[in-house]
Short mmCIF file of C-alpha atoms in Angstrom, two decimals:
data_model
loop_
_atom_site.label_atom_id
_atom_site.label_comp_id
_atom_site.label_asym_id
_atom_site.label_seq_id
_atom_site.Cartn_x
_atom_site.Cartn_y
_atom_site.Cartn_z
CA UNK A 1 -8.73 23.23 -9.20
CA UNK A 2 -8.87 20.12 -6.96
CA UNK A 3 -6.22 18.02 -6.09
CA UNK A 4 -5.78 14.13 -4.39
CA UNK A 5 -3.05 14.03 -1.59
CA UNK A 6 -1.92 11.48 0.44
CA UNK A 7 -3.34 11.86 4.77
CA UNK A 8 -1.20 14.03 6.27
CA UNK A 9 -1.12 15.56 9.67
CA UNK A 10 -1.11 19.39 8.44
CA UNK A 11 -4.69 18.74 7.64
CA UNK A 12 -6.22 18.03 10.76
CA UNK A 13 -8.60 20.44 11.43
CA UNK A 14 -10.04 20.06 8.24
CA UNK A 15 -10.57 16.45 8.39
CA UNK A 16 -12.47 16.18 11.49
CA UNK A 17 -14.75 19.22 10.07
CA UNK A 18 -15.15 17.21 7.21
CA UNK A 19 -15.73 14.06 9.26
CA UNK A 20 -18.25 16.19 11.43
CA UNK A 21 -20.36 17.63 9.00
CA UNK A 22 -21.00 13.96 8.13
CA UNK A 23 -22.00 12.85 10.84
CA UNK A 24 -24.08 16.00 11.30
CA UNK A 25 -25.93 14.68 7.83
CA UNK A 26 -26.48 10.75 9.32
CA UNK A 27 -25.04 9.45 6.81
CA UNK A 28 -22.57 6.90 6.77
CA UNK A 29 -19.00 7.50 6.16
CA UNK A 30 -17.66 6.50 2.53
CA UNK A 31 -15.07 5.10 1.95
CA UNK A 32 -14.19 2.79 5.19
CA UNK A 33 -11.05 4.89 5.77
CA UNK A 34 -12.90 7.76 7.41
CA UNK A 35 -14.08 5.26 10.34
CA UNK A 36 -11.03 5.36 11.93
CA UNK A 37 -10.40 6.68 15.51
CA UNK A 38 -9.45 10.09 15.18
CA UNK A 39 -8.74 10.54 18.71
CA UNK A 40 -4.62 10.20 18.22
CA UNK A 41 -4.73 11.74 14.76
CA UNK A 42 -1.15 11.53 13.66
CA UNK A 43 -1.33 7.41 15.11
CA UNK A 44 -4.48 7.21 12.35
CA UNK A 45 -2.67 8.91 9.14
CA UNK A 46 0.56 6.94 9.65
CA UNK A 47 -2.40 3.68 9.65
CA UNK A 48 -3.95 4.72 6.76
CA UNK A 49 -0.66 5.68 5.24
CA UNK A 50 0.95 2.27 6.22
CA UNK A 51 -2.40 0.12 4.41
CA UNK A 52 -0.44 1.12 0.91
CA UNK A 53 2.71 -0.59 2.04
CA UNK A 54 0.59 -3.65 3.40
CA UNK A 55 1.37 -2.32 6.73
CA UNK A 56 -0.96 -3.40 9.43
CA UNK A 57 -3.42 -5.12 7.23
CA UNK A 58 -5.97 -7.20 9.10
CA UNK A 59 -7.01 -10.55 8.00
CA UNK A 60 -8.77 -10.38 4.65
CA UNK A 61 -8.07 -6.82 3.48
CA UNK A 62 -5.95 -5.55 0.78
CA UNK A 63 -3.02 -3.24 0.25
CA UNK A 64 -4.83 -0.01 -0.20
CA UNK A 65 -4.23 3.30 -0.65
CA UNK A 66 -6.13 6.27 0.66
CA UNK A 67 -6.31 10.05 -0.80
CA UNK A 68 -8.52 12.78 0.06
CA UNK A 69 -9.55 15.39 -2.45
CA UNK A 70 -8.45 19.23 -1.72
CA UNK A 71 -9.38 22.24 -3.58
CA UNK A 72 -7.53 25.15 -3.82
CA UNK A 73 -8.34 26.53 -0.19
CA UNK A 74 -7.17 23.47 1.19
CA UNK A 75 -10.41 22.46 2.29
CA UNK A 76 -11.01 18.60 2.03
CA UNK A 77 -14.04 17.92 -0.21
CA UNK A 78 -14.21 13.66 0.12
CA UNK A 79 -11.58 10.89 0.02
CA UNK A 80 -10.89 7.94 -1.95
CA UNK A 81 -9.36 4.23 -1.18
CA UNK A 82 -7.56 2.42 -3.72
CA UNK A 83 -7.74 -1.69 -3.15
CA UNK A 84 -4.03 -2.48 -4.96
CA UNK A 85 -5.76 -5.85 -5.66
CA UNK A 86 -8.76 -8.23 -5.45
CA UNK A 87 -10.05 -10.58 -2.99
CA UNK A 88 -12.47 -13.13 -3.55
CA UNK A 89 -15.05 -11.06 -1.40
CA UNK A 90 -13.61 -7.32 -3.03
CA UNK A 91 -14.47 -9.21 -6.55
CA UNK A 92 -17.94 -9.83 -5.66
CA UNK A 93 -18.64 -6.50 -3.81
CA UNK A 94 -16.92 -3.64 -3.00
CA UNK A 95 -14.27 -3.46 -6.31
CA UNK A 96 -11.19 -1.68 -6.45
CA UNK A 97 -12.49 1.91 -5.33
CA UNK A 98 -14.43 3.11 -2.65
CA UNK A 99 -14.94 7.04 -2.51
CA UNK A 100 -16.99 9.85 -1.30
CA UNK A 101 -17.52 13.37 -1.10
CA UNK A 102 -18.61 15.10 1.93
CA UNK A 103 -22.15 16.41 1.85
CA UNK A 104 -21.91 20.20 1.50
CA UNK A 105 -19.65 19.36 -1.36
CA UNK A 106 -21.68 17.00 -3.56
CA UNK A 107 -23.50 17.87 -6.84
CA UNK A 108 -20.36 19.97 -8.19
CA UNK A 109 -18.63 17.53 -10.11
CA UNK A 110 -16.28 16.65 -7.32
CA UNK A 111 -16.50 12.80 -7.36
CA UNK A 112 -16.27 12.37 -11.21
CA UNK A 113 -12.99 14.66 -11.12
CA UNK A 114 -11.88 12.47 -7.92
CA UNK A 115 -12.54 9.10 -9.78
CA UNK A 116 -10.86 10.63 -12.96
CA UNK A 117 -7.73 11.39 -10.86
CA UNK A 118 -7.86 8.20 -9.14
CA UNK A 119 -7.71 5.86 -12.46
CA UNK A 120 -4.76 7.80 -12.91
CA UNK A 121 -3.28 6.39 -10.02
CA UNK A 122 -4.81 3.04 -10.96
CA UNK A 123 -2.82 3.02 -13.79
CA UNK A 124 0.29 3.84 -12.13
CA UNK A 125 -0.11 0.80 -9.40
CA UNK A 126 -0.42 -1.15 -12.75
CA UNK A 127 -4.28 -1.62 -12.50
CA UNK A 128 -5.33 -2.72 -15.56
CA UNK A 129 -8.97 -3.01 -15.35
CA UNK A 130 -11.31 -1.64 -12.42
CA UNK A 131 -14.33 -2.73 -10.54
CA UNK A 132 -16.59 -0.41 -8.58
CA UNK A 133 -19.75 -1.33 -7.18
CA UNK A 134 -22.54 0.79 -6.10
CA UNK A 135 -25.98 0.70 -4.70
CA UNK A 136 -28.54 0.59 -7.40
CA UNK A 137 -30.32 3.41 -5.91
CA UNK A 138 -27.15 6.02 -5.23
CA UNK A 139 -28.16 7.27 -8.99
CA UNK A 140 -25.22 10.16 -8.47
CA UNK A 141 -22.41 7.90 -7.91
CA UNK A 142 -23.43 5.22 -11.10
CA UNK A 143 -23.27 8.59 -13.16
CA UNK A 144 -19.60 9.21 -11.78
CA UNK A 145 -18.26 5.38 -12.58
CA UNK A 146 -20.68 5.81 -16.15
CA UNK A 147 -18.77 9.66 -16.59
CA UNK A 148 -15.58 7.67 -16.16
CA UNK A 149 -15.89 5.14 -18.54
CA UNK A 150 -17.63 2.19 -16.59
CA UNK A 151 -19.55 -0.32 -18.13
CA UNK A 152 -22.49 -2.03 -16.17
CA UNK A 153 -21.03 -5.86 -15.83
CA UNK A 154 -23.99 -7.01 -13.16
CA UNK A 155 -26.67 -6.24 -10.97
CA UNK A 156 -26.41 -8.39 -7.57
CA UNK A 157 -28.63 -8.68 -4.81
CA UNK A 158 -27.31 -8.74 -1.07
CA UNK A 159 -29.20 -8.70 2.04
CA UNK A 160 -32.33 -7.75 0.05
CA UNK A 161 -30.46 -4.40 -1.51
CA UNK A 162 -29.47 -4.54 -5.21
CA UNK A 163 -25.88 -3.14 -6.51
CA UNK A 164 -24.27 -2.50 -9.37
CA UNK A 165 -20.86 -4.00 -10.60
CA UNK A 166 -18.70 -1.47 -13.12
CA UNK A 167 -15.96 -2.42 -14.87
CA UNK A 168 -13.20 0.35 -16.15
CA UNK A 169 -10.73 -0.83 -18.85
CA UNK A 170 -7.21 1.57 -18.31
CA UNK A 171 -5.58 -0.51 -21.33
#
């Protein structure tokens, strides 16, 4: 059974061996929220925790709201950002979720369960209809947005790499 929760504190060792193991793998950290400085933890959840609220928003980003997905250990298996609304450039490219799962975890069925319980959520901002975008050629996460519903809108092309637009109707 896995669960979304809110940052908190509690979970600190398990965050930065999540955020470890990724960058162990050389892969990039998805979703932007687990860039931040993690040097004064508690200083980055109540951050993180205050981009919900609007708190602290830089120039051109969006209330947001961050979760990271637990299982029944309490280990953290990924975590998810929820854009409240669009911008001009979140409507072209990078939608109303970004979301990942860290590498030991993938291939499970983690993300589709995290997306699921994130549309829930969606729903409960008042969300009516979601875009996610993807890279044409991350095949696992167009299965999670097509396993949750999403419908191909558009294929776009930026700086030479292709991505996919998905639309998810809540209504």
């Amino acid at each position: 059974m896995v669960r979304l929760i809110k940052p908190d504190t509690s979970f600190k060792s398990e965050f930065l061996d999540m955020i470890s193991e990724w960058k162990e793998s050389g892969e990039e950290l998805i979703p932007w929220s687990l860039n931040f400085n993690t040097t004064d933890f508690n200083e980055m959840v109540e951050k993180i925790n205050g981009y919900s609220n609007g708190i602290g928003l830089k120039d051109g980003f969006v209330e947001c709201s961050t979760y990271w997905l637990i299982n029944e250990n309490n280990k953290i298996l990924g975590a998810i950002d929820i854009r409240h609304r669009l911008n001009e450039k979140l409507l072209y490219r990078g939608g109303h979720i970004g979301y990942g799962i860290r590498p030991s975890e993938r291939k499970k069925g983690y993300a589709t369960q995290m997306l699921s319980l994130a549309l829930n959520i969606c729903k409960t901002i008042g969300i009516p209809k979601v875009l996610i975008t993807c890279d044409k050629n991350n095949i696992g996460s167009s299965k999670v947005i097509l396993n949750n519903g999403g419908i191909l809108d558009s294929e776009e092309i930026e700086n030479g790499e292709v991505f996919q637009r998905y639309w998810i109707d809540l209504s």
